[in-house]
Phi, psi and omega in degrees: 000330200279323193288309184272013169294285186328296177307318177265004155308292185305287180333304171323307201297333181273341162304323182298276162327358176271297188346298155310317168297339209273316173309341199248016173243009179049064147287141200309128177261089181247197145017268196298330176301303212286282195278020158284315168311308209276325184269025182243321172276348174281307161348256191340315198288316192269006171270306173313006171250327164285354163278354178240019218214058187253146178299167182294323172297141160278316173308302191293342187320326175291340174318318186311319195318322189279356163279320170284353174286289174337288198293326147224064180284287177337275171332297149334271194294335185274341182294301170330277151000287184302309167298330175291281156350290196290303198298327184273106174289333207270319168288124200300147166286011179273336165291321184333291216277302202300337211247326134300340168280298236293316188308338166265352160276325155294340184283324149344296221274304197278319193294310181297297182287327171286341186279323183277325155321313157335290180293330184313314196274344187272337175317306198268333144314316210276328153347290175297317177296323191272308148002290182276014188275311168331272196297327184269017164271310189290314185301307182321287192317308210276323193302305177300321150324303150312349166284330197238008152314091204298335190279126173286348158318278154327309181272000165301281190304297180319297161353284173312314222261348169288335172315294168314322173277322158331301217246025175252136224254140211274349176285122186265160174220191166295338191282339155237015166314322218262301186307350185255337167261353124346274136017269197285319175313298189320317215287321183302330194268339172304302174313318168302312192309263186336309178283354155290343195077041168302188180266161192276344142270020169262334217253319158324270176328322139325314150316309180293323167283323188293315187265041169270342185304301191306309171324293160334281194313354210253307198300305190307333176287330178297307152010277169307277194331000000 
């Protein structure tokens, strides 16, 4: 917080310092002054806003960029915009202001479309991310399992079924959200199975529905694609 505090300080000094020039040349505070200051300081307010205006993911955090890009792209044309204005006397002010809304209505229109893009990819990274946490989570549990299996068989089949989880693709959709929690129940009584030292033909047969599940889950994802 405090570095972006800092980042929108700096930004602040070279506007600060047109100001001042504009000021320390007396230049005329009419109309056309007051209001280029005025769409020159809403500028400033939406690049400071684009440094805290971030997708929700730390993964996705470089997305931001093109939102500050955007916003001073802005600033840069309202600076331009604003100097013309003021130094030409000679522009009736109904072009001033019309001519600078319209530049803040576009600038709006894109800022506003790049920030909702953002959050979309950043939604669909964090989407993605917990996906594959799903699966290299079940592949750990299976793993540990087989470890602590006493049938070398047994831990032969864990082995395997961790394998199955391993190379199974990490995207989830609505069509099998219902087979994943399926899943996970199962993975759970698997777990049980083992740590009781069930027979081996309970902990097999367990083994065997969870990867006829998976199998499902896997075909019905290809599907999709």
């Amino acid at each position: 917080m405090i570095r972006t505090i800092l980042r929108a300080v700096l930004w602040l000094v070279p506007i600060a310092v047109y100001v001042a020039i504009l000021l320390i040349l007396e230049v005329e505070q009419n109309a056309t002054f007051w209001t280029s200051m005025l769409l020159l300081a809403f500028a400033y307010v939406m690049l400071a806003v684009s440094f805290v205006a971030v997708p929700r993911s730390r993964i996705a955090a470089i997305l931001a960029a093109p939102l500050m890009l955007v916003a001073s792209i802005y600033v840069a044309v309202e600076l331009i915009a604003a100097s013309i204005f003021i130094y030409v006397s000679d522009i009736p002010y109904p072009w001033v202001i019309i001519t600078q809304l319209i530049l803040t209505a576009i600038f709006l229109v894109v800022f506003l479309a790049t920030m909702s893009s953002n959050e979309a990819i950043a939604a669909q990274i964090e989407t993605q991310h917990a996906d594959v946490l799903v699966i290299k989570s079940a592949v750990t549990r299976i793993t540990a399992l087989g470890r602590v299996a006493h049938d070398p068989r047994l831990a032969k089949s864990l082995e395997g079924l961790a394998e199955e989880f391993r190379y199974s693709p990490a995207m989830r959709s609505n069509q099998v959200r219902e087979v994943d929690a399926q899943i996970a129940v199962q993975l759970k009584r698997l777990e049980s199975l083992v740590h009781v030292q069930a027979s081996q033909e309970d902990t097999v047969g367990q083994i065997a529905a969870i990867s006829g599940a998976l199998a499902a889950r896997n075909e019905a994802i290809k599907l999709r694609q």
